[in-house]
Amino acid sequence: MKKNLNGKIATIIGVLVICLYGIIGIPHGVTGAALLDALTQRIHLGLDLRGGAHLILQVVVKDAVNAETDNTVARIQQELQTSKLQGQPIKPDPANPQIIKVTGIDAGKASDVRNDLADRFGTEYDITGSADNSVTLTMKPSQLTELQSKTVDQAIDTIRDRVDQLGVSEPVIAHYGLGDNQILVELPGVSDLNRVRDIIQSTSRLEVHEVAGNSAGYASEQEALTSLGGTLPPDEELLHGDSQGLVSDGQDHVFLVKRVSIVGGRDFRDASAIGVNDAGRQGVNFVLTNAGGERFYDYTSSHVGSYMAITMGDRVKNVAVIKGAIRDQGQIEGQFSKQQIDDLSLTLRTGALPASIVPIEERTVGASLGADSIRQGVIAAVTGMLAVMVFMLIYYRGSGINADLALFLNLVILLGFMGFSHATLTLPGIAGVILTIGMGVDSNVLIFERIREEMRTGKGPAQSVDQGFAHAWTAIFDTHVTTIVSAAILFMFGTGPVKGFATTLVVGLIANLFTAVFVSRVIFDSHVNHKLAGQKLSI
């Protein structure tokens, strides 16, 4: 019995030491400042305690639909050429990019075109014919819904990769449940909101397009349209930019480019910033995926001497002449600042967003607000804990020490877990700690009252303790398990502070089962073993 008791005491001491290490690690000193510094290094504070950036972003899924149907237009053109059929695919309504119309079909070949397109695209589009011999392809609702859902998921993954590259710890990037296609981004400790927003938003769609008109651009859209006879071809578009070739003159220029890109953001596999070259320009070395590299090689090898425009979002960043075939590696250079180059290489490494993103809410939480929250939360937790500990000592006398030691160890285990797991402590998380303290007290009260009942029947201390724990165990286990399940559901479906509350509650309750039942029982057994025959239990 004594041997088992010593083993249990050693287990408790081992848990205590491990958890203390989790809380402060190996501090650089034993002064208060050194311990506080070690504590803040191990325990990560959430946005509401530490301050930081809060954004709600709207994913413009229409962009992804546009890109998808642009590719379909190109595939339809290729399919018609292969089948030796006439027809011109266009997207007649910019407000409904999911609709493609094929016009210019020979009167006697309309059914052949419709059947050919149905065989090739029937799984993705509803295909109907019209009296004017045109064929309309409308993206199926199920396909549209899947594309929109996938676009938001890809946007979340890409934003998470970019935020990770910035070195932000414990960010929250998740679906925002209060709106369609919206994303919640919370970045603790980030104060430069403009830079974060630019990285997340503006570099989303880096593409390379064929320049269809003047490589130096036009002074205005009207001038560009005039050069075309007043009508913009359906496969071309006008984009603005502030450069003439590789030289930025600060003036706005209009470029005529092919609508379908040669390579896009999804084709970039890696990128790294390069230093300033002899011409005083900075740039980025890039590596394309195998598929993108093959496509880029096919294009550049057959268009030597032509111009291509590098676009970011809806603006032309520079225009370059193709001097030779390029397969999967190249260089983008221009009049970039050092930070712009770093941000560009970062976003190319982490891939492109599938659609543009618009911030609909953004704010920063000040550090002073976080400091006030911490102070008030800690005061509430410490005051509540001290009041409970004093009450337990007064009401349960010597046995109150058991409850106080169990509560203290419970807090140490909880903070130790936070330190080891790098889970984020939020203001609701502190509320979870306080609730855990309450549950811990309740567990001890249940046990102590059962022991008192056993003692009233005339049983001795050892038997009363044994029966008291046995009778209280079921009630303690039931209440803790049901609360843990509820908190686990909160963790699964909640975000940010809600997850913080669920985390501290789940871990606190698991620790509570250990301290209220195992640790308290060991203390009772140790006390009873050292008690002389006939001595009563102080409870």
XYZ file of C-alpha atoms in Angstrom:
539
model
C 0.000 0.000 0.000
C 2.764 2.415 1.012
C 4.748 1.472 -2.083
C 1.761 2.215 -4.315
C 1.202 5.499 -2.513
C 4.812 6.548 -3.055
C 4.447 5.753 -6.757
C 1.303 7.895 -6.995
C 3.010 10.786 -5.202
C 5.945 10.515 -7.608
C 3.483 10.612 -10.523
C 1.886 13.802 -9.183
C 5.276 15.461 -8.646
C 6.338 14.419 -12.167
C 3.202 15.955 -13.693
C 3.772 19.132 -11.664
C 7.391 19.477 -12.842
C 6.513 18.781 -16.487
C 3.687 21.321 -16.429
C 5.870 23.966 -14.773
C 8.377 23.434 -17.582
C 5.531 23.869 -20.060
C 4.612 27.189 -18.453
C 8.001 28.878 -18.139
C 10.477 26.536 -19.864
C 13.999 27.240 -18.677
C 13.982 30.930 -17.692
C 17.065 33.103 -17.998
C 16.823 34.051 -14.332
C 14.731 33.760 -11.189
C 13.692 37.384 -10.989
C 10.084 38.373 -11.497
C 10.889 40.021 -14.825
C 12.726 36.928 -16.115
C 9.879 34.604 -15.092
C 7.273 36.932 -16.629
C 9.279 37.078 -19.853
C 9.527 33.281 -19.936
C 5.786 33.011 -19.285
C 4.842 35.384 -22.112
C 7.151 33.498 -24.474
C 5.371 30.198 -23.739
C 1.735 31.275 -23.409
C 0.366 32.731 -26.634
C -2.276 35.396 -26.203
C -5.211 35.760 -28.563
C -6.283 38.780 -30.543
C -8.530 40.075 -27.757
C -5.670 39.997 -25.228
C -2.617 40.777 -27.320
C -4.145 43.091 -29.926
C -3.765 42.650 -33.682
C -5.605 42.732 -36.983
C -9.176 41.611 -37.647
C -10.486 41.301 -41.204
C -13.599 39.911 -42.839
C -12.981 39.260 -46.532
C -15.444 38.716 -49.328
C -14.330 36.233 -51.984
C -15.478 37.405 -55.419
C -16.387 33.936 -56.659
C -17.582 35.497 -59.909
C -13.889 35.814 -60.850
C -13.428 32.069 -60.553
C -16.531 31.473 -62.676
C -15.152 33.929 -65.236
C -11.791 32.165 -65.339
C -13.455 28.775 -65.653
C -15.695 29.828 -68.525
C -12.784 31.648 -70.221
C -10.972 28.326 -70.302
C -14.128 26.646 -71.582
C -14.360 29.214 -74.387
C -10.803 28.348 -75.420
C -11.602 24.612 -75.236
C -14.745 25.096 -77.355
C -12.745 26.924 -80.030
C -10.230 24.101 -80.112
C -12.987 21.468 -80.187
C -14.766 23.132 -83.113
C -11.521 23.435 -85.059
C -10.727 19.769 -84.427
C -14.226 18.733 -85.558
C -14.009 21.083 -88.577
C -17.175 22.912 -87.508
C -17.820 26.639 -87.686
C -18.801 28.675 -84.643
C -17.655 31.522 -82.401
C -17.963 31.052 -78.618
C -18.601 34.255 -76.673
C -19.787 35.249 -73.214
C -22.738 37.539 -74.021
C -23.505 38.858 -70.519
C -20.718 40.009 -68.153
C -23.195 39.841 -65.257
C -23.737 36.113 -65.904
C -20.291 34.715 -66.684
C -21.595 31.141 -66.359
C -23.321 31.471 -69.760
C -21.481 30.854 -73.051
C -23.086 31.302 -76.445
C -21.764 29.848 -79.689
C -22.795 31.934 -82.716
C -21.958 31.907 -86.436
C -22.926 28.263 -86.872
C -23.874 27.015 -90.368
C -27.634 26.471 -90.606
C -27.252 22.825 -91.541
C -24.646 22.088 -88.895
C -26.405 23.409 -85.770
C -27.391 19.962 -84.529
C -23.880 18.618 -85.205
C -22.354 21.446 -83.134
C -24.895 20.956 -80.326
C -24.270 17.186 -80.203
C -20.514 17.645 -80.353
C -20.552 20.145 -77.489
C -22.963 17.968 -75.493
C -20.553 15.017 -75.756
C -17.608 17.164 -74.709
C -19.121 19.527 -72.122
C -22.453 17.926 -71.179
C -21.332 16.913 -67.701
C -20.532 20.511 -66.756
C -23.027 22.576 -68.773
C -26.693 22.473 -69.780
C -26.676 22.814 -73.581
C -29.626 24.206 -75.550
C -30.149 25.245 -79.156
C -31.976 28.331 -80.466
C -33.961 29.208 -83.571
C -31.104 31.448 -84.798
C -28.856 28.338 -84.970
C -26.853 29.430 -81.924
C -26.035 27.065 -79.036
C -26.062 28.173 -75.402
C -24.012 26.495 -72.662
C -25.083 27.285 -69.093
C -23.010 25.987 -66.204
C -25.068 23.504 -64.196
C -26.203 24.751 -60.747
C -24.453 21.840 -59.006
C -21.238 22.626 -60.906
C -21.578 26.321 -60.044
C -22.109 25.597 -56.346
C -19.146 23.232 -56.229
C -16.925 25.761 -57.997
C -17.931 28.531 -55.568
C -17.346 26.307 -52.531
C -13.996 25.122 -53.849
C -12.974 28.718 -54.584
C -13.554 29.795 -50.977
C -11.713 26.727 -49.629
C -8.746 27.399 -51.920
C -8.737 31.051 -50.890
C -8.583 30.042 -47.211
C -5.676 27.653 -47.868
C -3.773 30.270 -49.853
C -4.322 33.008 -47.266
C -3.187 30.623 -44.527
C 0.003 29.836 -46.450
C 0.729 33.530 -46.941
C 0.071 34.385 -43.295
C 2.331 31.503 -42.212
C 5.088 32.952 -44.415
C 4.716 36.243 -42.526
C 5.513 34.406 -39.282
C 2.233 35.247 -37.544
C 1.606 32.826 -34.680
C -1.835 31.401 -33.958
C -3.753 33.136 -36.754
C -7.452 32.443 -37.237
C -8.409 31.949 -40.899
C -11.788 30.336 -41.414
C -15.184 30.554 -43.074
C -17.185 33.475 -41.708
C -20.595 32.031 -41.016
C -22.549 35.295 -41.103
C -22.176 35.859 -44.859
C -21.899 33.982 -48.133
C -18.372 33.346 -49.406
C -16.774 35.325 -46.595
C -13.582 34.595 -44.670
C -12.609 35.651 -41.148
C -8.924 36.533 -40.644
C -7.558 37.371 -37.184
C -3.840 37.981 -36.790
C -2.656 38.453 -33.171
C 0.235 40.896 -32.767
C -0.012 42.316 -36.308
C -0.201 46.095 -36.450
C 0.669 46.789 -40.123
C -2.822 46.138 -41.414
C -2.168 47.755 -44.803
C 0.718 45.428 -45.654
C -1.176 42.315 -44.584
C -4.197 43.369 -46.600
C -2.066 44.060 -49.675
C -0.366 40.669 -49.446
C -3.656 38.855 -49.002
C -5.599 40.830 -51.560
C -3.671 42.654 -54.278
C -1.285 39.995 -55.559
C -3.994 37.453 -55.951
C -3.973 37.068 -59.712
C -0.553 37.246 -61.312
C -0.839 36.201 -64.950
C 1.055 36.460 -68.212
C -1.002 37.568 -71.239
C -0.198 37.990 -74.910
C -0.096 41.672 -75.915
C -2.479 42.072 -78.850
C -1.927 45.742 -79.668
C 0.748 48.386 -79.181
C 3.374 47.049 -76.749
C 3.890 50.562 -75.335
C 0.185 50.859 -74.586
C -2.321 53.564 -75.471
C -2.984 56.891 -73.822
C -6.659 56.037 -73.221
C -9.249 53.314 -73.744
C -10.805 55.400 -76.511
C -7.494 55.507 -78.369
C -7.155 51.733 -78.002
C -10.700 51.153 -79.306
C -10.107 53.538 -82.202
C -7.111 51.449 -83.262
C -9.500 48.466 -83.424
C -12.121 50.242 -85.477
C -14.313 50.899 -82.452
C -15.096 47.283 -81.502
C -13.280 45.207 -78.884
C -12.836 41.579 -80.040
C -14.504 39.079 -77.665
C -11.213 37.303 -76.912
C -9.364 40.500 -75.973
C -9.594 42.978 -73.101
C -8.229 46.375 -72.075
C -6.096 46.619 -68.937
C -4.525 49.662 -67.326
C -0.904 49.922 -66.184
C 1.683 52.514 -65.258
C 4.648 51.218 -67.232
C 5.969 51.354 -70.749
C 7.844 48.115 -71.166
C 10.121 47.736 -68.164
C 10.178 51.437 -67.376
C 7.576 52.984 -65.124
C 6.833 56.578 -66.084
C 4.118 57.059 -63.472
C 1.511 57.647 -66.197
C -1.583 55.539 -66.770
C -1.484 53.506 -69.991
C -4.035 51.181 -71.547
C -2.919 47.831 -72.940
C -4.777 45.529 -75.293
C -4.175 41.908 -74.262
C -5.631 38.478 -74.995
C -8.322 37.602 -72.451
C -7.057 34.064 -71.774
C -3.698 34.049 -69.985
C -0.667 32.081 -71.139
C 0.180 31.080 -67.560
C -1.552 32.098 -64.342
C -0.912 32.106 -60.625
C -1.708 28.424 -60.280
C 1.174 27.616 -62.653
C 3.851 29.171 -60.406
C 5.606 26.581 -58.240
C 8.380 28.600 -56.554
C 9.856 32.078 -56.496
C 12.742 33.952 -54.899
C 13.738 37.606 -54.832
C 16.880 38.705 -56.686
C 19.051 41.724 -55.998
C 19.355 44.929 -57.996
C 20.776 44.275 -61.486
C 22.999 46.527 -63.604
C 19.981 48.407 -64.905
C 18.925 49.280 -61.363
C 15.865 47.012 -61.416
C 14.822 44.378 -58.941
C 12.972 41.208 -59.740
C 11.885 37.706 -58.887
C 13.146 34.385 -60.235
C 10.224 32.030 -60.747
C 9.733 28.333 -61.423
C 6.608 27.009 -63.145
C 4.835 23.715 -62.656
C 5.453 21.005 -65.259
C 2.139 21.649 -67.019
C 2.616 25.417 -66.880
C 6.202 25.089 -68.108
C 5.176 23.029 -71.107
C 2.469 25.525 -71.993
C 4.843 28.460 -71.564
C 7.469 26.733 -73.722
C 4.978 26.038 -76.525
C 3.909 29.668 -76.549
C 7.288 31.395 -76.221
C 8.988 29.119 -78.773
C 6.402 30.084 -81.399
C 6.197 33.794 -80.482
C 9.823 34.950 -80.356
C 9.870 38.713 -80.845
C 6.292 39.145 -79.591
C 5.357 40.967 -76.405
C 3.754 39.594 -73.286
C 2.192 41.525 -70.414
C 2.659 40.539 -66.783
C -0.475 41.473 -64.888
C -1.288 41.621 -61.210
C -4.956 41.770 -60.398
C -6.387 43.868 -63.212
C -3.285 46.007 -63.841
C -0.327 45.517 -66.147
C 2.901 45.580 -64.123
C 5.244 45.412 -67.114
C 5.533 44.338 -70.740
C 8.457 42.250 -71.959
C 9.640 41.057 -75.363
C 10.093 37.308 -75.846
C 13.762 36.832 -76.788
C 13.682 33.052 -76.861
C 11.860 29.937 -75.718
C 11.293 29.733 -71.967
C 10.221 26.486 -70.382
C 9.717 26.409 -66.601
C 12.081 29.076 -65.230
C 12.220 32.791 -65.808
C 12.489 36.183 -64.253
C 10.122 39.051 -63.595
C 11.853 42.397 -63.171
C 10.847 46.012 -63.020
C 10.689 49.116 -60.871
C 9.764 47.376 -57.614
C 10.627 48.358 -54.066
C 12.383 45.834 -51.802
C 9.154 45.154 -49.881
C 7.161 44.771 -53.098
C 9.695 42.206 -54.324
C 9.580 40.299 -51.027
C 5.779 40.315 -51.060
C 5.647 39.254 -54.725
C 8.000 36.308 -54.198
C 6.022 35.325 -51.082
C 2.721 35.240 -52.924
C 4.177 33.370 -55.892
C 5.593 30.737 -53.535
C 2.259 30.289 -51.815
C 0.244 30.156 -55.025
C -2.446 32.351 -56.440
C -5.843 33.017 -55.050
C -8.556 31.502 -57.246
C -10.502 34.785 -57.155
C -10.051 38.349 -56.031
C -10.849 39.286 -52.457
C -12.507 42.412 -51.119
C -12.243 43.470 -47.456
C -15.683 44.294 -46.064
C -14.584 44.841 -42.463
C -11.155 45.547 -41.051
C -9.960 46.889 -37.738
C -7.048 46.677 -35.389
C -7.343 45.860 -31.703
C -5.039 48.080 -29.677
C -2.489 46.657 -27.262
C -3.859 48.864 -24.469
C -7.265 47.207 -24.804
C -5.523 43.842 -24.610
C -3.612 44.895 -21.467
C -6.833 46.014 -19.789
C -8.498 42.732 -20.709
C -5.597 40.724 -19.299
C -5.536 42.703 -16.050
C -9.275 42.448 -15.501
C -9.373 38.780 -16.428
C -6.468 37.874 -14.158
C -7.929 39.902 -11.270
C -11.271 38.110 -11.681
C -9.645 34.671 -11.883
C -7.277 35.205 -8.925
C -9.958 36.833 -6.746
C -12.426 34.064 -7.440
C -9.863 31.358 -6.835
C -8.662 32.890 -3.532
C -12.235 33.326 -2.298
C -13.033 29.697 -3.086
C -9.821 28.457 -1.431
C -10.559 30.418 1.779
C -14.128 29.120 1.837
C -12.958 25.511 1.452
C -10.478 25.949 4.325
C -13.141 27.425 6.599
C -15.944 25.000 5.732
C -13.961 21.764 5.397
C -11.081 22.650 7.765
C -8.100 20.304 7.209
C -9.617 18.622 4.170
C -9.964 22.055 2.572
C -6.187 21.863 2.002
C -6.822 18.928 -0.338
C -9.245 20.974 -2.381
C -6.898 23.990 -2.513
C -3.915 21.882 -3.627
C -6.102 20.197 -6.267
C -7.289 23.567 -7.587
C -3.726 24.925 -7.725
C -2.459 21.834 -9.555
C -5.428 22.045 -11.914
C -4.393 25.569 -12.909
C -0.756 24.490 -13.351
C -1.756 21.575 -15.614
C -4.015 23.822 -17.692
C -1.326 26.473 -18.221
C 1.277 23.756 -18.847
C -0.850 22.377 -21.661
C -1.214 25.880 -23.120
C 2.563 26.239 -23.049
C 3.309 22.873 -24.665
C 0.578 22.992 -27.290
C 0.989 26.697 -28.116
C -2.792 27.001 -27.884
C -3.964 30.588 -27.713
C -5.284 32.054 -24.469
C -8.197 34.379 -25.176
C -10.454 36.448 -22.930
C -13.239 33.835 -23.206
C -10.473 31.323 -22.468
C -9.968 32.986 -19.104
C -13.724 32.579 -18.556
C -13.189 28.888 -19.291
C -10.490 28.782 -16.596
C -12.856 30.354 -14.067
C -15.604 27.893 -14.986
C -13.118 25.061 -14.565
C -12.313 26.299 -11.057
C -16.013 26.215 -10.264
C -16.340 22.664 -11.583
C -13.284 21.660 -9.529
C -14.819 23.045 -6.349
C -18.084 21.271 -7.120
C -16.236 17.959 -7.504
C -14.495 18.374 -4.165
C -17.728 19.314 -2.428
C -19.403 16.170 -3.788
C -16.551 13.998 -2.497
C -16.314 15.693 0.894
C -20.058 15.495 1.529
C -20.074 11.779 0.672
C -17.194 11.226 3.112
C -19.101 13.137 5.801
C -22.166 10.949 5.226
C -20.063 7.813 5.625
C -18.521 9.166 8.841
C -21.977 9.889 10.261
C -22.775 6.184 9.942
C -19.866 5.472 12.298
C -17.282 4.267 9.769
C -13.597 4.950 10.290
C -11.548 7.527 8.279
C -10.061 5.036 5.809
C -13.383 3.352 5.048
C -15.224 6.697 4.858
C -12.696 8.077 2.364
C -12.871 4.908 0.280
C -16.698 4.865 0.166
C -16.945 8.649 -0.282
C -14.818 8.618 -3.439
C -16.595 5.524 -4.765
C -20.050 7.088 -4.389
C -19.054 10.522 -5.790
C -17.148 9.201 -8.801
C -20.171 8.457 -10.998
C -21.704 11.918 -10.581
C -18.348 13.648 -11.154
C -17.609 11.572 -14.248
C -21.078 12.173 -15.769
C -21.006 15.947 -15.332
C -17.474 16.255 -16.671
C -18.005 14.049 -19.720
C -21.203 15.828 -20.804
C -19.552 19.229 -20.412
C -16.441 18.061 -22.284
C -18.603 16.817 -25.168
C -20.424 20.166 -25.322
C -17.130 22.069 -25.265
C -15.684 19.780 -27.959
C -18.625 20.629 -30.229
C -17.972 24.324 -29.555
C -14.341 23.810 -30.545
C -15.253 21.989 -33.759
C -17.709 24.592 -35.022
C -16.494 27.754 -33.312
C -13.781 30.191 -34.323
C -11.323 32.466 -32.553
C -12.382 33.346 -28.987
C -15.058 30.615 -28.946
C -12.376 28.029 -29.653
C -10.265 29.585 -26.919
C -13.090 29.133 -24.420
C -13.667 25.536 -25.527
C -9.942 24.722 -25.326
C -9.435 25.898 -21.755
C -12.710 24.296 -20.671
C -11.929 20.863 -22.150
C -8.347 20.774 -20.867
C -9.391 22.199 -17.495
C -12.073 19.566 -17.008
C -9.749 16.707 -17.965
C -7.202 18.105 -15.502
C -9.991 18.405 -12.959
C -10.782 14.690 -13.203
C -7.125 14.009 -12.459
C -6.759 16.458 -9.580
C -10.176 16.149 -7.883
C -10.238 12.364 -7.958
C -6.678 11.072 -8.208
C -4.642 13.795 -6.473
C -7.198 14.462 -3.737
C -7.483 10.714 -3.033
C -3.700 10.373 -2.756
C -3.588 13.242 -0.257
C -6.411 11.664 1.785
C -4.731 8.232 1.736
C -1.411 9.736 2.784
C -3.085 11.633 5.617
C -5.042 8.573 6.802
C -1.916 6.384 6.778
C -0.125 8.788 9.116
C -3.103 9.146 11.423
C -3.006 7.437 14.811
C -5.741 4.986 15.693
C -8.840 6.760 16.982
C -7.993 10.153 15.459
C -10.826 11.737 13.459
C -10.582 13.117 9.954
C -10.699 16.907 9.784
C -13.534 17.520 7.362
